[in-house]
mmCIF file of C-alpha atoms in Angstrom:
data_model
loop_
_atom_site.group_PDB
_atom_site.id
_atom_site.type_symbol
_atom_site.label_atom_id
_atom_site.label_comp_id
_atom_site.label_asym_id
_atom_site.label_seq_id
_atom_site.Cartn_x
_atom_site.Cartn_y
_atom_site.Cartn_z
ATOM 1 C CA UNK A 289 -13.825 27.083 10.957
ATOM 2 C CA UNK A 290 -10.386 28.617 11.056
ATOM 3 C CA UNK A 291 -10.100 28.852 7.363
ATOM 4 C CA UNK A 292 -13.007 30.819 7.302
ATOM 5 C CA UNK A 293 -12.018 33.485 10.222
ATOM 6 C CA UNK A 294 -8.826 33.824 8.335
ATOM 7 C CA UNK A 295 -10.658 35.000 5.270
ATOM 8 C CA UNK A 296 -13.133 37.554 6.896
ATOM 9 C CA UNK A 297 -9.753 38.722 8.707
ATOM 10 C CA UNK A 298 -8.332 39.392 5.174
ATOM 11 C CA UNK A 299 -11.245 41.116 4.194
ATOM 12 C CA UNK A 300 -11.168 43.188 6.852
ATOM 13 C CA UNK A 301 -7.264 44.239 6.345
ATOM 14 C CA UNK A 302 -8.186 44.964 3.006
ATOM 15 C CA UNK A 303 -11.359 47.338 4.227
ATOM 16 C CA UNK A 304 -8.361 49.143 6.742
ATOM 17 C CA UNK A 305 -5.588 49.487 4.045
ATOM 18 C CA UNK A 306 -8.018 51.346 2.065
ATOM 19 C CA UNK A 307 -9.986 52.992 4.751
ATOM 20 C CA UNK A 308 -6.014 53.923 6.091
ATOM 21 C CA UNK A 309 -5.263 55.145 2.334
ATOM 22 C CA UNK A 310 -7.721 57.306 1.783
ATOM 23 C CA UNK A 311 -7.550 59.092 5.516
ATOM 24 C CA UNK A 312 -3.566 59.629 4.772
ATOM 25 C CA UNK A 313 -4.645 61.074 1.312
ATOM 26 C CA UNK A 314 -7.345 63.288 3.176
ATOM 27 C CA UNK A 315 -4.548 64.479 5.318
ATOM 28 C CA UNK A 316 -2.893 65.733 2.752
ATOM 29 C CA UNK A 317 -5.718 67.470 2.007
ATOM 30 C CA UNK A 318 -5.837 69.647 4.796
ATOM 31 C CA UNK A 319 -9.211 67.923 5.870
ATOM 32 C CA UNK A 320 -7.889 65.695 8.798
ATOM 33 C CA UNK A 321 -5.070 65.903 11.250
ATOM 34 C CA UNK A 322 -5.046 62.338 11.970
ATOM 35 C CA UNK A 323 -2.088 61.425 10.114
ATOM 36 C CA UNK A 324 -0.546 58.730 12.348
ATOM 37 C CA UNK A 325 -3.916 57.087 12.693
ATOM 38 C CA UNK A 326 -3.864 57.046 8.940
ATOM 39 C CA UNK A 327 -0.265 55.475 8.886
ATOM 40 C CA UNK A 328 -1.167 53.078 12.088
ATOM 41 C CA UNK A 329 -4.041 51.696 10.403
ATOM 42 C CA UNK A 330 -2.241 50.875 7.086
ATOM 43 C CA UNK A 331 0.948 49.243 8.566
ATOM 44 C CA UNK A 332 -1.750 47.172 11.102
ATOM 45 C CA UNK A 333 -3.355 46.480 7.584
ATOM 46 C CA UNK A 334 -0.300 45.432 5.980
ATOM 47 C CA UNK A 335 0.901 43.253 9.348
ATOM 48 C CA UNK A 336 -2.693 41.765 9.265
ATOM 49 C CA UNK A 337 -2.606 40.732 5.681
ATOM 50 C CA UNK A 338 1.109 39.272 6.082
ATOM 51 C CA UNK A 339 -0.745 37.162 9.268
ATOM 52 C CA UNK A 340 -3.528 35.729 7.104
ATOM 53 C CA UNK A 341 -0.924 34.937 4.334
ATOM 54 C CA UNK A 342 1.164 33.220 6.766
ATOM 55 C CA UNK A 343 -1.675 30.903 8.239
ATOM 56 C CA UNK A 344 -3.013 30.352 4.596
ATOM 57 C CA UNK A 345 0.393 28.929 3.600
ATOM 58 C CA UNK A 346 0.570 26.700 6.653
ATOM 59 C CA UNK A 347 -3.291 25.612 6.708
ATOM 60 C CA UNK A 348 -2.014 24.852 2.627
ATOM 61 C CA UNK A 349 0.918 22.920 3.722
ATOM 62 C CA UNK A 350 -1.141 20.836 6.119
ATOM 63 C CA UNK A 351 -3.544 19.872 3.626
ATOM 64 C CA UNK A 352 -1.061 18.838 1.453
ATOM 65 C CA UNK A 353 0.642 16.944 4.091
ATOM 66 C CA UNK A 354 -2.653 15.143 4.810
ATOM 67 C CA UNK A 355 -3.105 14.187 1.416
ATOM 68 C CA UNK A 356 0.337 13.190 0.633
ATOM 69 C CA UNK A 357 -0.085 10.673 3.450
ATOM 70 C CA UNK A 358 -3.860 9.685 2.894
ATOM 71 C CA UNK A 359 -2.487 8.640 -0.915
ATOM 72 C CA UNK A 360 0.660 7.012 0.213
ATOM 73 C CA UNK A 361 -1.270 4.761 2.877
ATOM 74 C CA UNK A 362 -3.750 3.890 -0.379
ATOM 75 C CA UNK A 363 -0.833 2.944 -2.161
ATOM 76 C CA UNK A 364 0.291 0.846 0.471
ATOM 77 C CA UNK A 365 -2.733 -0.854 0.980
ATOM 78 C CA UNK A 366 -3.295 -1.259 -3.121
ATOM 79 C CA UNK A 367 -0.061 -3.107 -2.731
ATOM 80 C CA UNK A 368 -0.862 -5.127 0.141
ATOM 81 C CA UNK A 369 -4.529 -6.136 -1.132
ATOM 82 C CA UNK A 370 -2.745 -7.361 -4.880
ATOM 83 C CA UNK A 371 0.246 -9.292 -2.399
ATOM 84 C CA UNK A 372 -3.124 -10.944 -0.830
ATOM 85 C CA UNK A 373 -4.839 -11.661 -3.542
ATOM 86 C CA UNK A 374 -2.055 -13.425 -5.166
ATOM 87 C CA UNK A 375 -1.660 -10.600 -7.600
ATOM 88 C CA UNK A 376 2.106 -9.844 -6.419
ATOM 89 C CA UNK A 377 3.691 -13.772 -6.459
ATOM 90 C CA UNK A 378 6.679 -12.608 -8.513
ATOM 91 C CA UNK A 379 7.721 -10.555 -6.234
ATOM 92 C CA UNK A 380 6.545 -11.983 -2.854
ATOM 93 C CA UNK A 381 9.082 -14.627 -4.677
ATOM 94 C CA UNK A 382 11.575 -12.647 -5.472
ATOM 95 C CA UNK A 383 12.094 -10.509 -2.231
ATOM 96 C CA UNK A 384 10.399 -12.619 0.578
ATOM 97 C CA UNK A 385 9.190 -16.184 -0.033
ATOM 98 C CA UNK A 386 11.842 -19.474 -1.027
ATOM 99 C CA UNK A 387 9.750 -22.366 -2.442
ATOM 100 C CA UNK A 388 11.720 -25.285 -2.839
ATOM 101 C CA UNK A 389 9.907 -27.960 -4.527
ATOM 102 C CA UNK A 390 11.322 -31.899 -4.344
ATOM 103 C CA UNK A 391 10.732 -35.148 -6.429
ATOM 104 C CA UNK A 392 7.243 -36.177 -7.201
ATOM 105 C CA UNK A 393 7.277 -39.682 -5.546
ATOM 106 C CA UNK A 394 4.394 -42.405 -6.000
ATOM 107 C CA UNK A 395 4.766 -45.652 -4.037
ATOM 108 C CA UNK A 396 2.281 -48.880 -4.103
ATOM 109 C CA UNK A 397 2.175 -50.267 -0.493
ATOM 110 C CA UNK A 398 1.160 -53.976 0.355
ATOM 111 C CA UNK A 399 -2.512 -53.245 0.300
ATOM 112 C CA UNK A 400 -2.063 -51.785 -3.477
ATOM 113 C CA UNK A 401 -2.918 -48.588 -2.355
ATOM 114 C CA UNK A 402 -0.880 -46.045 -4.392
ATOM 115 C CA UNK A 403 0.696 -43.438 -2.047
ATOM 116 C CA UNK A 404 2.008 -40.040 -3.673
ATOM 117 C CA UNK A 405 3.851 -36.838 -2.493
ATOM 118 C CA UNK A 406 5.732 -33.961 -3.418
ATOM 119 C CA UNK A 407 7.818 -32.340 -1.228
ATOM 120 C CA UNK A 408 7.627 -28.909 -0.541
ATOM 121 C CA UNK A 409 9.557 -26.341 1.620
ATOM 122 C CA UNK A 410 8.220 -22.885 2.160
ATOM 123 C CA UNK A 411 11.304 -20.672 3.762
ATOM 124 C CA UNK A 412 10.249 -16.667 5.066
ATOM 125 C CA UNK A 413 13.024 -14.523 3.908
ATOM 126 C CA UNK A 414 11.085 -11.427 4.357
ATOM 127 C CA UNK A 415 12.466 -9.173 7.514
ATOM 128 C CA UNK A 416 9.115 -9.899 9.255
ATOM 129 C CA UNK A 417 6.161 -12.593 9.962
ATOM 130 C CA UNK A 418 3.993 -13.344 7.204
ATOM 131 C CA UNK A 419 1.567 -15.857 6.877
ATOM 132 C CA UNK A 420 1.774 -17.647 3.440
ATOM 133 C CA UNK A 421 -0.885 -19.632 1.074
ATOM 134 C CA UNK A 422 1.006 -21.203 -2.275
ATOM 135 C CA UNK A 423 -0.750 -22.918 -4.973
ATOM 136 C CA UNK A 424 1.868 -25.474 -7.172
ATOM 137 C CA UNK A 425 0.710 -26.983 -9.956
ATOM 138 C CA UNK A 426 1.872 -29.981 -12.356
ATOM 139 C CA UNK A 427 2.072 -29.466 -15.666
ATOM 140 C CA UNK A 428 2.524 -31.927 -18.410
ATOM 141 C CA UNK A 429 5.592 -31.526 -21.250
ATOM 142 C CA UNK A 430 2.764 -29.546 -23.401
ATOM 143 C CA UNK A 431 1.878 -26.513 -20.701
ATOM 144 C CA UNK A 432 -1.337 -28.186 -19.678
ATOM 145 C CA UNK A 433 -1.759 -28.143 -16.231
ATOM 146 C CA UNK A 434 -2.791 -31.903 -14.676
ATOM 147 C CA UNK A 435 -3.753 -31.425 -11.048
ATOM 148 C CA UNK A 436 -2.905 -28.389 -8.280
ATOM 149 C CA UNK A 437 -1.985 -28.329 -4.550
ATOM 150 C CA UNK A 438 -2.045 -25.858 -2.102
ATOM 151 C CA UNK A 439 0.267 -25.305 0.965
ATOM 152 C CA UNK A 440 -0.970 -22.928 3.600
ATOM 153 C CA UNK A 441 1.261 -21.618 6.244
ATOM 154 C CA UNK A 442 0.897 -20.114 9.950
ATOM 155 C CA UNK A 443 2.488 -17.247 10.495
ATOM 156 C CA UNK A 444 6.395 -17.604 9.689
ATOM 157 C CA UNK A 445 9.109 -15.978 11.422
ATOM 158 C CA UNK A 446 11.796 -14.359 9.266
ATOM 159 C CA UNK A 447 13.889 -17.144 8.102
ATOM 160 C CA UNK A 448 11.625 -19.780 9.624
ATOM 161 C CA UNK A 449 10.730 -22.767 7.398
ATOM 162 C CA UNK A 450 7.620 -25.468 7.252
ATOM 163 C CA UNK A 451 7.286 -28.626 4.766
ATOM 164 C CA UNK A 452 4.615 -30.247 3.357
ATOM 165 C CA UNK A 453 3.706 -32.940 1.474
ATOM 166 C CA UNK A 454 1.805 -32.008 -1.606
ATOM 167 C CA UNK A 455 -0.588 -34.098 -4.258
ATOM 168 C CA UNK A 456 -1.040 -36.672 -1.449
ATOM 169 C CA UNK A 457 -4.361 -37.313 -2.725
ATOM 170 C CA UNK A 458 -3.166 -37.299 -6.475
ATOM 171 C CA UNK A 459 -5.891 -38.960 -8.536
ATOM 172 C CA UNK A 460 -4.995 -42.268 -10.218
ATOM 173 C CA UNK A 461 -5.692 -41.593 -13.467
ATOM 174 C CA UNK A 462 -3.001 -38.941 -13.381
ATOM 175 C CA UNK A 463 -0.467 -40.684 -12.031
ATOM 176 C CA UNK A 464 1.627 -41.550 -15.038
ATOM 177 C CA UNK A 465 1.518 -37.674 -16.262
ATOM 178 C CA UNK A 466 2.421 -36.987 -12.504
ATOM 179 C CA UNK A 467 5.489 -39.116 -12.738
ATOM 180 C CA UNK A 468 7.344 -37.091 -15.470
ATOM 181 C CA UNK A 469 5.449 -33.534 -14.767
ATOM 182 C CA UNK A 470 6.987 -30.100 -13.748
ATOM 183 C CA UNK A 471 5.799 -29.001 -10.709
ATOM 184 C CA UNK A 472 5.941 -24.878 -10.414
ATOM 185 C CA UNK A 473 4.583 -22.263 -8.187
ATOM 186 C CA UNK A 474 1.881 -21.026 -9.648
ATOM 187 C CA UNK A 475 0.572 -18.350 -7.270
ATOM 188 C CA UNK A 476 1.661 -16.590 -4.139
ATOM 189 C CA UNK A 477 -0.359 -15.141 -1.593
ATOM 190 C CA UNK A 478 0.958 -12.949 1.720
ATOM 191 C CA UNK A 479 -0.911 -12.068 4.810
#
């Protein structure tokens, strides 16, 4: 609503500068003897104009302002939506995550059950709470992935830890390829 006063206020300094021209140019003339009515109305003119030039620059700023903010904020929700959506795992590794993955261990017990881990130790090295879902995966010597486990944290403190035992349920058919596969992070996602 403001924006629109300010423009029917410039439309009316405009209407008194030349309104307050043409009386000073008539009192020239001889055919008025308000002269300092003339002058009065073009310096209120002028003062008036300089008013709604002022405002337009600031409403101008504000908008700008506003939008500045509106598209950093979509930014920074782009980025958090691709650090949830696993999107961002390099660098949720590099700057606030430590995955340390241990030895792959299968053991038979009495009953000739086969019982498997891997050992895994999520660390938070961001500067505040995050909670944390990593998928690892094993891979054979050719790239070919053989089975994939997920850890899922709580929320973690900065510089709290949790461990986990991964590929508990590892599937017996696998378990040779287990024994001599890498095991690597293979996605990241931060809440």
């Amino acid at each position: 609503m403001i924006p629109i006063i300010n423009n029917f206020a410039a439309g009316l300094a405009v209407l008194a500068l030349i309104f307050g021209i043409i009386g000073l140019l008539r009192t020239r003339r001889g055919r008025s003897h308000y002269r300092g009515l003339a002058i009065s109305s073009i310096i209120v003119s002028v003062v008036a104009m300089g008013g709604v030039l002022a405002s337009q620059a600031f409403y101008s700023n504000a908008i700008d302002a506003v939008s500045e903010s509106v598209d950093d904020a979509a930014t920074e929700m782009d980025d958090d939506l691709d650090r949830m959506a696993g999107e961002a795992t390099e660098e949720i590794l590099k700057e606030d995550l430590t995955v340390a993955i241990g030895s792959f261990e299968a053991k038979t017990d009495d009953s000739g059950i086969v019982e498997t881990s891997l050992p895994v130790k999520l660390t938070n090295k961001a500067d505040q709470a995050h909670s944390y879902d990593v998928s690892v995966e094993a891979v054979n010597s050719s790239g070919d992935r053989i089975e994939e486990d997920w850890a899922s944290t709580n929320t973690l403190k900065p510089g709290q830890s949790q461990s986990f035992d991964l590929f508990v349920l590892a599937m017996e058919e696998n378990l040779e390829e287990l024994e001599s596969a890498d095991f690597l992070v293979f996605e990241v996602s931060q809440y």
